[in-house]
Short mmCIF file of C-alpha atoms in Angstrom, two decimals:
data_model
loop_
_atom_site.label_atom_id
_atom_site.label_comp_id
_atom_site.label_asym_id
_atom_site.label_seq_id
_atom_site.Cartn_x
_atom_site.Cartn_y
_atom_site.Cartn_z
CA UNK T 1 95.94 91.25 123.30
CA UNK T 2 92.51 90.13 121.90
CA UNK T 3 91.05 93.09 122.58
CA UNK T 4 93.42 95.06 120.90
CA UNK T 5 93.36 93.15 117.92
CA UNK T 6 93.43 95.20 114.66
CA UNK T 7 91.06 93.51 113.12
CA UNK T 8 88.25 93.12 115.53
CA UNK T 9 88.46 97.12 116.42
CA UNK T 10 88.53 98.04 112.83
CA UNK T 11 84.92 96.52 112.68
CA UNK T 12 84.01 97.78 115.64
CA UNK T 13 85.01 101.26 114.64
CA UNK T 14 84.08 100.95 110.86
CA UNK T 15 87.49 101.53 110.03
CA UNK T 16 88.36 98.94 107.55
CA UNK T 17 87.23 95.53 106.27
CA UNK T 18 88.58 92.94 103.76
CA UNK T 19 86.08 91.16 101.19
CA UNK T 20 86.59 88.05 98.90
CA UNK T 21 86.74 89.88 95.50
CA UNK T 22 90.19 91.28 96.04
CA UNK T 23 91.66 88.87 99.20
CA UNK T 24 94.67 90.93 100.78
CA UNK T 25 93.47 94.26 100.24
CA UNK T 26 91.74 96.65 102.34
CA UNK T 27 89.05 98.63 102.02
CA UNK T 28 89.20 101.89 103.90
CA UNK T 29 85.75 103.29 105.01
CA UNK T 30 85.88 106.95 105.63
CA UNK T 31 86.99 106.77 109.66
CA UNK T 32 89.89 104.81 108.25
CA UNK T 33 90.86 106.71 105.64
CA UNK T 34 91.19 109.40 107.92
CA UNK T 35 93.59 107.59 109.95
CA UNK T 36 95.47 107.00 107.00
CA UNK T 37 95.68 110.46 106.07
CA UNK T 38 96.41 111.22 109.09
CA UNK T 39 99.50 109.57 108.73
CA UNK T 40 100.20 110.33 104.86
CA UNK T 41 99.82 113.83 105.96
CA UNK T 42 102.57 113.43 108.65
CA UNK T 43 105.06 112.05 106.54
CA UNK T 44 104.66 114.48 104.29
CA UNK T 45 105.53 117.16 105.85
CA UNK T 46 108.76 115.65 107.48
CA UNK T 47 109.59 115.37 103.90
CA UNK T 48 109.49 118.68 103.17
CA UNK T 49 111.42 119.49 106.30
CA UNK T 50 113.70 117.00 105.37
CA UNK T 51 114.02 118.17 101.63
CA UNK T 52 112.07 115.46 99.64
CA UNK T 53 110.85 115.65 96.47
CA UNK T 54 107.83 113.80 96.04
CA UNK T 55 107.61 111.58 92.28
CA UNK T 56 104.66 109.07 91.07
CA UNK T 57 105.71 106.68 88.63
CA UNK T 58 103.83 103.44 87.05
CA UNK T 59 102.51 101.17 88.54
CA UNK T 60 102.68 98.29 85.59
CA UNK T 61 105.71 98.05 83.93
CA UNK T 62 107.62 95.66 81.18
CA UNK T 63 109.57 93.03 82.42
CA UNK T 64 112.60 94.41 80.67
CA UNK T 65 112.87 96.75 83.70
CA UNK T 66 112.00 93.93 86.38
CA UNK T 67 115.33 91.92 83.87
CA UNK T 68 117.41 94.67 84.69
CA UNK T 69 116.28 95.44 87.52
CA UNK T 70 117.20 91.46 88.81
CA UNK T 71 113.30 91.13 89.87
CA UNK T 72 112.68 88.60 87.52
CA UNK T 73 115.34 86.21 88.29
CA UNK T 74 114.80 86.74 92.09
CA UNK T 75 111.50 87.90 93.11
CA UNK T 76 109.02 87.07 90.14
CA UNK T 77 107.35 84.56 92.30
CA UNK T 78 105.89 87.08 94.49
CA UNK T 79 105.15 89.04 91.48
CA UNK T 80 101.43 89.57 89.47
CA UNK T 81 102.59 89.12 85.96
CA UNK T 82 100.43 89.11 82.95
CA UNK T 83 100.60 88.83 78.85
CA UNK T 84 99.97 92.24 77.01
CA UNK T 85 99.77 92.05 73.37
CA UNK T 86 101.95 88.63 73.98
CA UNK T 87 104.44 90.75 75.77
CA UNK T 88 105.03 90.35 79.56
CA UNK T 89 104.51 92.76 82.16
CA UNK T 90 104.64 93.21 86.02
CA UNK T 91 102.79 95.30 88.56
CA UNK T 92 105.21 96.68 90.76
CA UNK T 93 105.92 95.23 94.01
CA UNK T 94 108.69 97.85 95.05
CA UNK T 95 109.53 101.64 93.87
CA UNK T 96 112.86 101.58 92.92
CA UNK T 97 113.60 100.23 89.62
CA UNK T 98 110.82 103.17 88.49
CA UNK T 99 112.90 105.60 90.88
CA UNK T 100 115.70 104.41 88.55
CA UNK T 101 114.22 105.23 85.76
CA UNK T 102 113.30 108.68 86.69
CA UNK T 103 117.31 109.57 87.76
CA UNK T 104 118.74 108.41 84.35
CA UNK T 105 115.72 110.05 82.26
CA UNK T 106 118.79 112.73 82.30
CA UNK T 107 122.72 113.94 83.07
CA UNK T 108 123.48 115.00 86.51
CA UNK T 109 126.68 116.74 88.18
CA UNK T 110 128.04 116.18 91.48
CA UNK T 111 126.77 119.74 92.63
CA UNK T 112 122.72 118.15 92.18
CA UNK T 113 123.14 115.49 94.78
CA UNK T 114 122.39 114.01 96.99
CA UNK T 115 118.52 113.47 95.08
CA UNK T 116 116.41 112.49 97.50
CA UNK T 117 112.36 111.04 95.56
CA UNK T 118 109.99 110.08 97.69
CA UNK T 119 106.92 108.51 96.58
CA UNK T 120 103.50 106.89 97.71
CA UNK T 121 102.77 104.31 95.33
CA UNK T 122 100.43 101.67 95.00
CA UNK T 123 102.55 97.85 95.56
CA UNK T 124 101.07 94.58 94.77
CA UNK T 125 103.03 91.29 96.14
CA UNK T 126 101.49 87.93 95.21
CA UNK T 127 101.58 86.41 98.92
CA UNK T 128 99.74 83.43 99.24
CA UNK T 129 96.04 83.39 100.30
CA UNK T 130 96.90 81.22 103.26
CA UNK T 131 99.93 83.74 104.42
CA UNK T 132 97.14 86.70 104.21
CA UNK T 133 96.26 88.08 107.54
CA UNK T 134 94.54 91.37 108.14
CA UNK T 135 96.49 94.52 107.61
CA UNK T 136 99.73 92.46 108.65
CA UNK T 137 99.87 91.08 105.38
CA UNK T 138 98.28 92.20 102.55
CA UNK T 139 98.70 91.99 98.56
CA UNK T 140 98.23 95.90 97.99
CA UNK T 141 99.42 98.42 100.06
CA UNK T 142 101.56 101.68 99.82
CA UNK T 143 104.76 102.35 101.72
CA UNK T 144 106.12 106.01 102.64
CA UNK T 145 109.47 104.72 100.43
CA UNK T 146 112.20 106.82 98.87
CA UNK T 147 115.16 106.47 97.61
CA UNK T 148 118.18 108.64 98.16
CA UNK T 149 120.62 108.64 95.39
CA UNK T 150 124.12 110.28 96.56
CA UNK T 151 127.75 110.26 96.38
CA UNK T 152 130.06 107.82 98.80
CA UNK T 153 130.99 110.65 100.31
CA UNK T 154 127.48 111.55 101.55
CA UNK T 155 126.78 108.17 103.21
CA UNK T 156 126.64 109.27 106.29
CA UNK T 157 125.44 112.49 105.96
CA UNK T 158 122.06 111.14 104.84
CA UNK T 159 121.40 108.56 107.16
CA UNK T 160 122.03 110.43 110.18
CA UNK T 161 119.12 113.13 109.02
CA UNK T 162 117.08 109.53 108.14
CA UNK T 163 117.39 108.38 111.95
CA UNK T 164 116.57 111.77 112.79
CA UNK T 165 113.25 111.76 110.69
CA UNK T 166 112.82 108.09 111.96
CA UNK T 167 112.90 109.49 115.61
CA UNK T 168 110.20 112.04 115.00
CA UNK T 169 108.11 110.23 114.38
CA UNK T 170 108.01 107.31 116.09
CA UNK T 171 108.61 109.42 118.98
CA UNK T 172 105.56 111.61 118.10
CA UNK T 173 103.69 107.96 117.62
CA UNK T 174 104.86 106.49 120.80
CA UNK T 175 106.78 103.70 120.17
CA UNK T 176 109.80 102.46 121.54
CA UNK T 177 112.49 100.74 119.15
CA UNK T 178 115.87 98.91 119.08
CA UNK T 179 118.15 99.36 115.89
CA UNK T 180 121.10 96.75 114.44
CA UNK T 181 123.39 96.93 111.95
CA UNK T 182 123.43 94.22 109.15
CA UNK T 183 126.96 93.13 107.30
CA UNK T 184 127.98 91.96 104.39
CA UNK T 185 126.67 88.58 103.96
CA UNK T 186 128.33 85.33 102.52
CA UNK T 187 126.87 85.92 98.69
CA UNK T 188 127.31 89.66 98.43
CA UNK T 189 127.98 91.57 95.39
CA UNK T 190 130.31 94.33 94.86
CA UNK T 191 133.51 95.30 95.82
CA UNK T 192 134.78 94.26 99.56
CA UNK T 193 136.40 97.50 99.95
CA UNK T 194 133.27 99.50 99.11
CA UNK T 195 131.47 97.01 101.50
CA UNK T 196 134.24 98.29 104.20
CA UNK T 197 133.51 102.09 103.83
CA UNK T 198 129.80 102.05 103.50
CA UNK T 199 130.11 99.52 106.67
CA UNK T 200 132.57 101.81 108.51
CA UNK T 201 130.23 105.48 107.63
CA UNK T 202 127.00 103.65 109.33
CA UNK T 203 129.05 102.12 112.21
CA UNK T 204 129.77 105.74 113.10
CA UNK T 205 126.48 106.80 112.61
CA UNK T 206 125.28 104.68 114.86
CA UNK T 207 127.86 105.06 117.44
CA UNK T 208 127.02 109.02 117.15
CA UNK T 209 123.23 107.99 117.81
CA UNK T 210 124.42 106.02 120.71
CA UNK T 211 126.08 109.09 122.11
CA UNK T 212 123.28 111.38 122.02
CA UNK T 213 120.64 109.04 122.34
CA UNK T 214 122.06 106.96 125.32
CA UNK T 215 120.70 104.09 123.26
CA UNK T 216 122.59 101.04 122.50
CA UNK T 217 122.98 98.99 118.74
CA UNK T 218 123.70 95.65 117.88
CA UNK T 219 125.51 93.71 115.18
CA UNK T 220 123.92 91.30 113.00
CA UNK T 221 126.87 89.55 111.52
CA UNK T 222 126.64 88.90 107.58
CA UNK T 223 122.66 89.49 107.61
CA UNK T 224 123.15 92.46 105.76
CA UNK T 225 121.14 92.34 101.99
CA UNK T 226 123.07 90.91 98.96
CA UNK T 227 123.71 94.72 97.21
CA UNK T 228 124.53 96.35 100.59
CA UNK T 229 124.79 96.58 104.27
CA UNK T 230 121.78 97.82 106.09
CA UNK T 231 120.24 99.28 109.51
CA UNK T 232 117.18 96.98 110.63
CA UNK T 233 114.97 98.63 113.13
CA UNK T 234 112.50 96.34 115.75
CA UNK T 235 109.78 98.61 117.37
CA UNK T 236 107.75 97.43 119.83
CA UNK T 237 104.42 98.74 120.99
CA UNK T 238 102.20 99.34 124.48
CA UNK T 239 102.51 95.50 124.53
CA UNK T 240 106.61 95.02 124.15
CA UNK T 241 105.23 93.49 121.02
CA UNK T 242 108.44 93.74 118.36
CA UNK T 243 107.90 94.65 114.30
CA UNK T 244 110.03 95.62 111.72
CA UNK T 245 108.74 98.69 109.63
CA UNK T 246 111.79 101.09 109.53
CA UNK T 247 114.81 100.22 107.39
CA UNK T 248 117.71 102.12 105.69
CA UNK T 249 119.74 100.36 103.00
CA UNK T 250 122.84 100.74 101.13
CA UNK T 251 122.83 99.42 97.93
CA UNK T 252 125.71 99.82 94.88
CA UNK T 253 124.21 97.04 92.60
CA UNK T 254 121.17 98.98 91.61
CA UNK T 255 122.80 101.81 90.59
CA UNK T 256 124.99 99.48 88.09
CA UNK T 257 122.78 97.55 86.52
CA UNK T 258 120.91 100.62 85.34
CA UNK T 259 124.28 102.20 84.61
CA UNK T 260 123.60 105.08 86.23
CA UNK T 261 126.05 108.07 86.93
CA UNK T 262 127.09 111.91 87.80
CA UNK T 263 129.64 113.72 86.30
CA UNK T 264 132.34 114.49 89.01
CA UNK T 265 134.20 117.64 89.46
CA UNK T 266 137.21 116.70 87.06
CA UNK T 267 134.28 115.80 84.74
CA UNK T 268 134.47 112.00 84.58
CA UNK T 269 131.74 109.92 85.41
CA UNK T 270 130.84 108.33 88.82
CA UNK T 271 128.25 105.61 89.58
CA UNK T 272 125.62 106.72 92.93
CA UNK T 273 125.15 105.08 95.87
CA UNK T 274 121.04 104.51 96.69
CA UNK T 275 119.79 104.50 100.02
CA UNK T 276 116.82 103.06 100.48
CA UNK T 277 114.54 103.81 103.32
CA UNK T 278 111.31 103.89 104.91
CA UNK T 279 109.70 105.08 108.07
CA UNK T 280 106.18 103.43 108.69
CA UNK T 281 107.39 100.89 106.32
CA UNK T 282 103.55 99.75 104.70
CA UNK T 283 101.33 102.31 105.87
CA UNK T 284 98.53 99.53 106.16
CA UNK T 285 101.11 97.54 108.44
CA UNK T 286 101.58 100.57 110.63
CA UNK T 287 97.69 100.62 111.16
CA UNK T 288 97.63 97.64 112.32
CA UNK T 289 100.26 98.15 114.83
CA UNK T 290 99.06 101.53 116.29
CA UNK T 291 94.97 100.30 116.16
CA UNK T 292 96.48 97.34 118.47
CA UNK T 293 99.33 99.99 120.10
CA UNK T 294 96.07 102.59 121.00
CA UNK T 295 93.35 100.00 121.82
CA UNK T 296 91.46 101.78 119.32
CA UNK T 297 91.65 104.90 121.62
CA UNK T 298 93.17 107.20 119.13
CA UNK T 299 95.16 110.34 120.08
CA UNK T 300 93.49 113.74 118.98
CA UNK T 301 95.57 114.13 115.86
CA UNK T 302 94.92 110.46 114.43
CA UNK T 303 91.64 110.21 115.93
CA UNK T 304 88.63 109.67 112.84
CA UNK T 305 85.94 110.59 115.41
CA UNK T 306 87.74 113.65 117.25
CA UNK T 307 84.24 115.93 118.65
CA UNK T 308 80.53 114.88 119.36
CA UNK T 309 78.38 117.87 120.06
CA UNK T 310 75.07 116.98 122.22
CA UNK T 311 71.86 118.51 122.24
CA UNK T 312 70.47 118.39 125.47
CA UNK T 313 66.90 118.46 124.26
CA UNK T 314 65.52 119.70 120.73
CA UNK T 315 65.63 123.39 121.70
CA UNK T 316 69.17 123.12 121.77
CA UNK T 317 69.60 121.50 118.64
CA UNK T 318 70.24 124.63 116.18
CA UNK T 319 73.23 125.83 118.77
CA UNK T 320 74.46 122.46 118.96
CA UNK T 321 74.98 122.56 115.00
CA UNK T 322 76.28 126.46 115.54
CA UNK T 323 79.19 124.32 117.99
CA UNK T 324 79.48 121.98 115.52
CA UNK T 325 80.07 124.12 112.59
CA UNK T 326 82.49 126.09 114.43
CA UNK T 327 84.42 122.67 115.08
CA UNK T 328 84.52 121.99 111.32
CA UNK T 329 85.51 124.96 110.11
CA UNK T 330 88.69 124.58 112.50
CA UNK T 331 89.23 121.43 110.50
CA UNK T 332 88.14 119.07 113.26
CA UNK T 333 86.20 115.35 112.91
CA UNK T 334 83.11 116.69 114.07
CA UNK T 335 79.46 115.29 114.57
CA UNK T 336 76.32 116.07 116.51
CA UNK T 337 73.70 113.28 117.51
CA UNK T 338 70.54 114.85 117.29
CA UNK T 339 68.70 111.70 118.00
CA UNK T 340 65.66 111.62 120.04
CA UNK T 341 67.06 109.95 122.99
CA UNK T 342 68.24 111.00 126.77
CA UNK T 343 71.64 113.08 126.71
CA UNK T 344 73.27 110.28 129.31
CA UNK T 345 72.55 107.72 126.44
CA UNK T 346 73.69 109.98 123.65
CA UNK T 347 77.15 110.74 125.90
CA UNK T 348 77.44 107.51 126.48
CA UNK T 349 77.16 106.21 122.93
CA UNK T 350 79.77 108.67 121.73
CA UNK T 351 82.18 107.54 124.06
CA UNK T 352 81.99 103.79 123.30
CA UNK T 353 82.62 105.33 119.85
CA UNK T 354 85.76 106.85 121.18
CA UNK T 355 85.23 110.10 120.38
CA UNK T 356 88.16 111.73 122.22
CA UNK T 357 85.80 115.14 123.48
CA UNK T 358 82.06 114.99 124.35
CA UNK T 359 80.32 118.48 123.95
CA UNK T 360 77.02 118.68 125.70
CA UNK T 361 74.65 121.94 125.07
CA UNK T 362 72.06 122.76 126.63
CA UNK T 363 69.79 126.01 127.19
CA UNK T 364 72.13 127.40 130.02
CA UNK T 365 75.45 126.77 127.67
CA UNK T 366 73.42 128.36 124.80
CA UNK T 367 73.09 131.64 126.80
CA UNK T 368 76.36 131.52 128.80
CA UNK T 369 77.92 130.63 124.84
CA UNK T 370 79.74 127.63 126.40
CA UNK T 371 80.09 123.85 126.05
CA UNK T 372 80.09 121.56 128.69
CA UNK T 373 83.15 119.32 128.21
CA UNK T 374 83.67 115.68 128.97
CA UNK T 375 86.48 113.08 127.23
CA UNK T 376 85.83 109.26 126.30
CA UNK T 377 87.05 108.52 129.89
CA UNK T 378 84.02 109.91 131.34
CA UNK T 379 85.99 112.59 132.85
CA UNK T 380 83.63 115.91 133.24
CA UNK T 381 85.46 119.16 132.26
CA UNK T 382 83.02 121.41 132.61
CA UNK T 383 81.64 124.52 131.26
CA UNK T 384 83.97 126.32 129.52
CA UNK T 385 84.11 129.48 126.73
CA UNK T 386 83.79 127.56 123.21
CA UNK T 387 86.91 129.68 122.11
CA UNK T 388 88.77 128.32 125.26
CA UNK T 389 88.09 124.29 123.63
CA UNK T 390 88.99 125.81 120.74
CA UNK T 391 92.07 126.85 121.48
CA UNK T 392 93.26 123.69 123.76
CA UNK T 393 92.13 120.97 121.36
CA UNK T 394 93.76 122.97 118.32
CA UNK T 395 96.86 122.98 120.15
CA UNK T 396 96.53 118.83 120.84
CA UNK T 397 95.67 118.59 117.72
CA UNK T 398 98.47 120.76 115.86
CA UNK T 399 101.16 119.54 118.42
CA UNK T 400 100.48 115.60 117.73
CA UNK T 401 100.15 115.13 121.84
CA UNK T 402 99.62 111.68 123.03
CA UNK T 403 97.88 113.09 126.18
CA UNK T 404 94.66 114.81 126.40
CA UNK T 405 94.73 118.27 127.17
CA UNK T 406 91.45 118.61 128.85
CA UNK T 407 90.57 116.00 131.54
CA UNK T 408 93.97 115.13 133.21
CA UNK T 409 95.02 115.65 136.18
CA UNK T 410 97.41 118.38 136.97
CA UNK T 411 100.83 117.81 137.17
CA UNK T 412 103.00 117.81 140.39
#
């Protein structure tokens, strides 16, 4: 597990690093910020599969919204708060009061929803200094949040498609996870009998994801959240490690206390339902879960150091940058050492560096038009056609594959 640790690798790899003028948040050298792109990238597009609409809203607001939000009576310790013009303000620690605020901006019928905003904004949370640890726990960060707003009626519509989404992913990312559902606790607001119905629409839910997933839930008895019953999710990684990132949550206090509505079908007004959800949860968290989950031995689509192209010897030099602009013009992480030193050192380097593919060139490859291929694992490929490496590592690439497609072992 030491060796794995996030932090340690992220040095190592010149990934990311923390300093003392801003404790709790990252910086995110380019290799990192790749990774995180990576994974902003992926998101997005199961959002637009899944019929998101993306929003930004601000990120300081006046603590009139965090009042009616209930942020200042409950959460303002873990707030940063400041004076403006001897008015009081908040940065935001969460999305949704501002997701609020962009629903009741105007009128909306029955027919629009459910209205699903999705949005990658910048939190702050005042933890402690000594509570701060790595990319575990961190003042600033951004989570892949949205908020659903919907009719009663759509409950369960819209968090079946979430555990779909949810499964995805994590499948795509490799990670194994257990999922509970959380009832209505002791000091719950609301109505008990809209507590019942949401309860009863994501006890079916689950039982249909039981069915098909031949995966069972659990109950968590009165652990659900004060405004609404939830699903908690525990993932676990190459370790059996367990972390909560995923949730989805019902919540009908929200939606009052900003007195929002729709206009039903007999034209009276109804009050939504929000679900709120996320997937990786902090995408900084997630990091730090897959950098420990991967060793640092990133899969072809994540990887920040994907192709290094070496020269042979300085004659080879000028096709070695040919290989490698042919690389980045397929959109790959691409670099060639050109360095004055033995090709066994130079292969060598590049795969303590975990660079997933090793190209070597030399005079031979240069007239056969060829690359001689080896992976991080020092398995030798071969020569092969550069439009044949091409073609595999696009695929890897494209298809999010955990497994490398050159330098396994066939299959029985």
């Amino acid at each position: 597990a030491k060796k794995r640790d996030h932090r340690m690798i992220g040095t190592k790899q010149d990934l990311y690093f923390f300093h003392n003028v801003s404790p709790g948040s990252c910086f995110f050298q380019p290799y990192g910020t790749r990774i995180y792109n990576g994974l902003l990238e992926f998101v997005k597009q199961k959002y637009w599969d899944y019929g998101y609409e993306e929003v930004i809203t601000p990120n300081i607001f006046h603590f009139d919204l965090w009042n009616t939000s209930g942020h200042a009576g409950h959460y303002k310790q873990n707030m940063f708060h400041f004076l403006v013009e001897k008015e009081e303000w908040g940065m935001k620690p969460m999305n949704c009061p501002g997701h609020c605020v962009l629903y009741s901006h105007r009128n909306h019928s029955f027919r629009e929803l459910p209205l699903r905003y999705a949005e990658f904004g910048v939190l702050h949370r005042n933890e402690y200094s000594g509570a701060l640890s790595g990319l575990t726990r961190v003042r600033r960060f951004v989570q892949d949040d949205a908020h659903i707003f919907c009719r009663k009626d759509q409950i369960e519509q819209e968090v079946t498609a979430y555990l779909a989404m949810f499964k995805e992913i994590y499948d795509t990312l490799g990670l194994d996870y257990d999922l509970a559902l959380s009832t209505r606790p002791e000091g719950f607001l609301g109505k008990v009998e809209d507590w019942d119905e949401a309860e009863a629409a994501l006890t079916k839910v689950l039982n249909k994801w039981k069915e098909q997933e031949k995966k069972k839930w659990t109950l968590n008895p009165e652990d659900g959240a004060f405004y609404g019953p939830k699903i908690d999710i525990t993932v676990y990684d190459a370790l059996g490690r367990s972390f909560q990132c995923a949730t989805v949550q019902l919540d009908f206090q929200l939606p009052i206390r900003f007195k929002l509505s729709y206009v039903k079908s007999d034209g009276q007004k109804e009050t939504p339902v929000i679900v709120h959800r996320a997937i990786m949860g902090s995408f900084e968290r997630m990091i730090a879960i897959l950098t420990e989950h991967f060793a640092g031995k990133w899969p072809l689509w994540l990887s920040p150091k994907q192709v290094m192209v070496v020269p042979i010897s300085g004659a080879s030099v000028d096709y070695a940058l040919g290989i490698k602009k042919a690389f980045h013009e397929k959109k790959f992480f691409v670099e060639c050492d050109v360095r004055d030193l033995t090709m066994q050192k130079k292969v060598r380097d590049a795969q303590i560096n975990q660079f997933n593919y090793i190209l070597v060139v030399g005079a031979q490859e240069q007239e056969n038009e060829t690359v001689n291929v080896r992976t991080r694992n020092n398995k030798v490929c071969g020569e092969k056609k550069v439009a044949e490496v091409l073609q595999l590592l696009c695929r890897e690439r494209d298809e999010k594959l955990l497994e490398a497609v050159m330098g396994q072992k066939p299959k029985a």
